[in-house]
Tab-separated table of C-alpha atoms and ligand atoms in Angstrom:
chain	number	residue	atom	x	y	z
A	57	MET	CA	-9.901	-4.983	13.716
A	58	LYS	CA	-8.932	-8.223	13.900
A	59	ASN	CA	-4.773	-8.635	14.540
A	60	ILE	CA	-3.303	-11.203	11.991
A	61	ALA	CA	-0.287	-12.848	13.647
A	62	ILE	CA	2.243	-14.431	9.909
A	63	LEU	CA	5.023	-17.474	11.286
A	64	ALA	CA	7.570	-17.940	8.033
A	65	SER	CA	10.457	-19.066	7.619
A	66	GLY	CA	11.634	-18.237	4.275
A	67	SER	CA	10.880	-16.025	1.066
A	68	GLY	CA	7.169	-14.762	2.209
A	69	SER	CA	5.801	-14.095	-0.542
A	70	ASN	CA	2.331	-16.046	0.782
A	71	ALA	CA	3.274	-13.737	3.814
A	72	GLU	CA	3.401	-10.582	1.214
A	73	ASN	CA	0.473	-11.335	-0.823
A	74	ILE	CA	-1.808	-11.937	2.322
A	75	ALA	CA	-0.818	-8.776	3.852
A	76	SER	CA	-1.001	-7.168	0.933
A	77	TYR	CA	-4.656	-8.446	0.494
A	78	PHE	CA	-5.743	-7.493	3.932
A	79	LYS	CA	-4.577	-3.340	3.156
A	80	GLY	CA	-6.902	-1.061	4.337
A	81	LYS	CA	-9.727	-3.503	4.729
A	82	GLU	CA	-12.376	-3.698	7.823
A	83	SER	CA	-11.793	-7.159	8.649
A	84	ALA	CA	-8.538	-7.086	9.780
A	85	ARG	CA	-4.775	-6.793	9.661
A	86	VAL	CA	-1.544	-8.119	9.586
A	87	SER	CA	0.328	-6.535	11.749
A	88	LEU	CA	3.272	-8.974	12.518
A	89	ILE	CA	5.403	-11.402	11.130
A	90	ILE	CA	7.038	-13.767	13.256
A	91	CYS	CA	10.436	-16.362	11.532
A	92	ASN	CA	12.944	-18.430	13.281
A	93	ASN	CA	15.639	-17.771	10.319
A	94	PRO	CA	17.646	-14.491	10.553
A	95	GLN	CA	18.475	-15.133	6.442
A	96	ALA	CA	15.012	-15.014	5.825
A	97	TYR	CA	13.472	-13.185	2.602
A	98	VAL	CA	10.008	-12.616	4.994
A	99	ILE	CA	12.153	-9.720	6.464
A	100	GLU	CA	12.551	-7.389	3.430
A	101	ARG	CA	9.527	-7.998	2.559
A	102	ALA	CA	8.149	-7.124	6.090
A	103	LYS	CA	10.023	-4.048	6.144
A	104	ARG	CA	9.211	-2.601	2.794
A	105	LEU	CA	5.683	-3.812	3.647
A	106	GLY	CA	6.302	-1.629	7.239
A	107	ILE	CA	5.189	-4.695	9.397
A	108	GLU	CA	7.367	-5.593	12.756
A	109	CYS	CA	9.038	-8.592	11.723
A	110	LYS	CA	10.479	-10.301	14.961
A	111	VAL	CA	13.182	-12.924	14.258
A	112	ILE	CA	13.308	-15.526	16.515
A	113	THR	CA	15.323	-18.900	17.445
A	114	LYS	CA	14.401	-22.472	17.314
A	115	LYS	CA	14.551	-22.652	21.226
A	116	GLU	CA	12.589	-19.666	21.879
A	117	PHE	CA	9.547	-20.315	20.039
A	118	MET	CA	9.864	-24.234	21.137
A	119	GLU	CA	9.375	-23.199	25.024
A	120	ALA	CA	7.153	-21.171	23.619
A	121	ASP	CA	6.417	-18.581	26.322
A	122	SER	CA	8.345	-15.847	24.745
A	123	THR	CA	6.337	-16.317	21.347
A	124	ILE	CA	2.641	-16.122	23.174
A	125	ALA	CA	3.853	-12.718	25.265
A	126	LEU	CA	4.244	-11.021	21.878
A	127	LEU	CA	1.679	-12.506	20.101
A	128	LYS	CA	-0.469	-11.056	23.675
A	129	GLU	CA	1.175	-7.419	23.430
A	130	HIS	CA	0.567	-6.914	19.887
A	131	CYS	CA	-3.028	-8.489	20.915
A	132	ILE	CA	-3.158	-10.678	17.820
A	133	ASP	CA	-6.478	-12.847	17.556
A	134	PHE	CA	-5.463	-15.505	14.650
A	135	ILE	CA	-1.985	-16.952	12.765
A	136	VAL	CA	-0.814	-17.870	9.950
A	137	LEU	CA	2.001	-20.725	9.199
A	138	ALA	CA	2.713	-19.616	5.520
A	139	GLY	CA	6.057	-21.620	4.775
A	140	PHE	CA	6.782	-21.754	8.557
A	141	LEU	CA	9.059	-24.957	8.833
A	142	LEU	CA	9.381	-25.613	13.170
A	143	LEU	CA	6.794	-27.467	14.597
A	144	VAL	CA	4.220	-25.389	17.241
A	145	PRO	CA	4.687	-26.510	20.076
A	146	GLU	CA	1.246	-27.644	22.412
A	147	LYS	CA	1.302	-24.550	23.993
A	148	LEU	CA	1.402	-22.484	21.839
A	149	ILE	CA	-1.703	-24.322	20.134
A	150	LYS	CA	-3.930	-24.535	23.076
A	151	ALA	CA	-2.757	-20.580	23.359
A	152	TYR	CA	-4.450	-20.026	20.148
A	153	PRO	CA	-7.325	-22.855	20.252
A	154	GLY	CA	-8.691	-22.959	16.747
A	155	LYS	CA	-6.840	-20.063	15.491
A	156	ILE	CA	-3.823	-21.140	13.782
A	157	VAL	CA	-4.292	-21.775	10.010
A	158	ASN	CA	-1.047	-23.903	7.821
A	159	ILE	CA	-0.899	-24.033	3.707
A	160	HIS	CA	-0.105	-27.445	3.476
A	161	PRO	CA	1.784	-27.145	-0.700
A	162	ALA	CA	-0.332	-30.595	-1.557
A	163	LEU	CA	-3.041	-32.750	-1.252
A	164	LEU	CA	-3.376	-33.742	1.712
A	165	PRO	CA	-3.046	-36.272	3.295
A	166	LYS	CA	-1.225	-37.328	0.722
A	167	HIS	CA	2.138	-35.839	0.894
A	168	GLY	CA	2.560	-34.709	4.596
A	169	GLY	CA	4.245	-35.413	6.500
A	170	LYS	CA	8.076	-34.243	8.126
A	171	GLY	CA	10.241	-33.341	5.769
A	172	MET	CA	7.745	-32.281	3.574
A	173	TYR	CA	7.879	-29.664	3.313
A	174	GLY	CA	8.779	-26.620	-0.290
A	175	ASP	CA	10.329	-28.779	-3.227
A	176	ASN	CA	9.885	-31.583	-1.255
A	177	VAL	CA	6.896	-32.455	-1.781
A	178	HIS	CA	6.957	-31.198	-5.191
A	179	LYS	CA	9.130	-33.678	-6.210
A	180	ALA	CA	7.389	-36.345	-4.169
A	181	VAL	CA	4.634	-35.436	-6.379
A	182	VAL	CA	6.776	-35.735	-9.357
A	183	GLU	CA	8.190	-39.036	-8.412
A	184	CYS	CA	4.469	-40.555	-7.250
A	185	GLY	CA	3.240	-39.943	-11.073
A	186	ASP	CA	0.703	-37.861	-9.555
A	187	THR	CA	-2.088	-36.307	-11.877
A	188	GLU	CA	-3.252	-33.551	-9.900
A	189	SER	CA	-1.844	-31.533	-7.317
A	190	GLY	CA	-3.318	-28.214	-5.165
A	191	ILE	CA	-3.689	-26.877	-1.694
A	192	THR	CA	-4.675	-27.613	1.257
A	193	ILE	CA	-5.624	-25.194	4.021
A	194	HIS	CA	-6.263	-26.994	7.541
A	195	LEU	CA	-5.625	-25.869	11.403
A	196	ILE	CA	-3.054	-26.943	12.893
A	197	ASP	CA	-2.542	-29.109	16.093
A	198	GLU	CA	0.054	-31.455	17.621
A	199	GLU	CA	0.799	-33.504	14.487
A	200	TYR	CA	2.101	-32.122	10.818
A	201	ASP	CA	-0.260	-31.616	8.960
A	202	LYS	CA	-3.175	-33.435	10.743
A	203	GLY	CA	-5.650	-30.691	11.611
A	204	THR	CA	-8.862	-30.237	9.926
A	205	THR	CA	-8.677	-29.706	6.768
A	206	PHE	CA	-11.047	-25.769	5.989
A	207	PHE	CA	-10.529	-25.868	2.062
A	208	GLN	CA	-8.221	-27.349	-0.854
A	209	ALA	CA	-7.982	-26.535	-4.294
A	210	LYS	CA	-6.919	-28.750	-7.322
A	211	CYS	CA	-4.434	-28.641	-10.115
A	212	PRO	CA	-3.581	-30.559	-12.881
A	213	VAL	CA	0.042	-32.128	-13.628
A	214	LEU	CA	0.984	-33.164	-16.363
A	215	PRO	CA	3.609	-36.564	-17.017
A	216	THR	CA	5.854	-33.559	-18.595
A	217	ASP	CA	5.810	-31.347	-15.712
A	218	THR	CA	9.012	-31.014	-13.300
A	219	PRO	CA	8.730	-29.732	-9.701
A	220	ASP	CA	9.430	-26.197	-10.420
A	221	ASP	CA	6.568	-26.612	-13.020
A	222	VAL	CA	3.518	-28.055	-10.069
A	223	ALA	CA	5.223	-25.620	-7.978
A	224	ALA	CA	4.214	-22.288	-9.800
A	225	LYS	CA	1.120	-23.883	-10.173
A	226	VAL	CA	0.377	-24.596	-6.557
A	227	HIS	CA	1.754	-21.157	-6.193
A	228	ALA	CA	-0.758	-19.440	-7.840
A	229	LEU	CA	-3.312	-21.094	-5.910
A	230	GLU	CA	-1.909	-20.066	-2.665
A	231	TYR	CA	-1.565	-16.417	-3.750
A	232	GLU	CA	-5.352	-17.013	-5.534
A	233	HIS	CA	-7.458	-18.656	-2.633
A	234	PHE	CA	-5.181	-17.794	0.602
A	235	PRO	CA	-6.278	-14.782	1.587
A	236	HIS	CA	-9.855	-15.197	1.141
A	237	VAL	CA	-9.901	-18.458	3.559
A	238	ILE	CA	-8.394	-16.390	6.560
A	239	GLU	CA	-10.667	-14.185	5.888
A	240	GLU	CA	-13.369	-16.456	5.925
A	241	ILE	CA	-12.440	-17.885	9.240
A	242	ILE	CA	-11.848	-14.174	10.851
A	243	ALA	CA	-15.095	-14.054	10.395
A	244	THR	CA	-16.690	-16.655	12.100
A	245	LEU	CA	-13.960	-15.969	14.983
B	963	GRF	C1	4.117	-22.737	0.143
B	963	GRF	O1	4.633	-22.306	-1.136
B	963	GRF	C2	3.567	-22.892	1.563
B	963	GRF	O2	2.276	-23.842	0.674
B	963	GRF	C3	4.955	-23.885	1.732
B	963	GRF	O3	6.166	-23.377	1.298
B	963	GRF	C4	6.191	-22.164	0.747
B	963	GRF	C5	6.508	-21.118	0.793
B	963	GRF	O4	6.789	-19.274	0.086
B	963	GRF	N1	4.379	-24.605	2.770
B	963	GRF	P1	6.540	-18.212	0.892
B	963	GRF	O5	6.998	-18.325	2.163
B	963	GRF	O6	5.249	-18.330	1.039
B	963	GRF	O7	7.083	-17.773	-1.153
């Protein structure tokens, strides 16, 4: 049984979807949620799911030592970033080499980088007149949105689509694929 930690900063709908997917499975379980935003709805979801949720400050996270200690305490094997807005410090990446994945709500390398998160991404897709968008699940390295890509899935973007329409299509892809991709990666650990 592998232990997964999810790092999230916001609503946490992906965190909940992943936790529900692994509930009752023998391969892995979500045993810890880490959040850097005390107002985030993911904290409520964690309570409801009965998963321990630790709220940390940006400073603590950037220094990394206490986060690494927390992860080790929970015997965490694999880390999933699901709507997590802080850059992962090098120390943490070195403590979990090849074991941290992120989901980006667009088709990288398009619409990635600093500031490109949440609605900003979907607005950029619409403003550029893109005819498709999607999700990218990738390994985390020292730069934003630059690690090896494991998986992409696409959805069409219509000329009449608003950023909210695109967000809804992208979220549907996230819910459909993210847990399975995590399961496949974990099987190779
Ligand atoms: C998702 O679209 C994810 O791809 C992006 O942030 C959003 C988080 O949504 N990185 P939620 O908090 O899982 O509902």
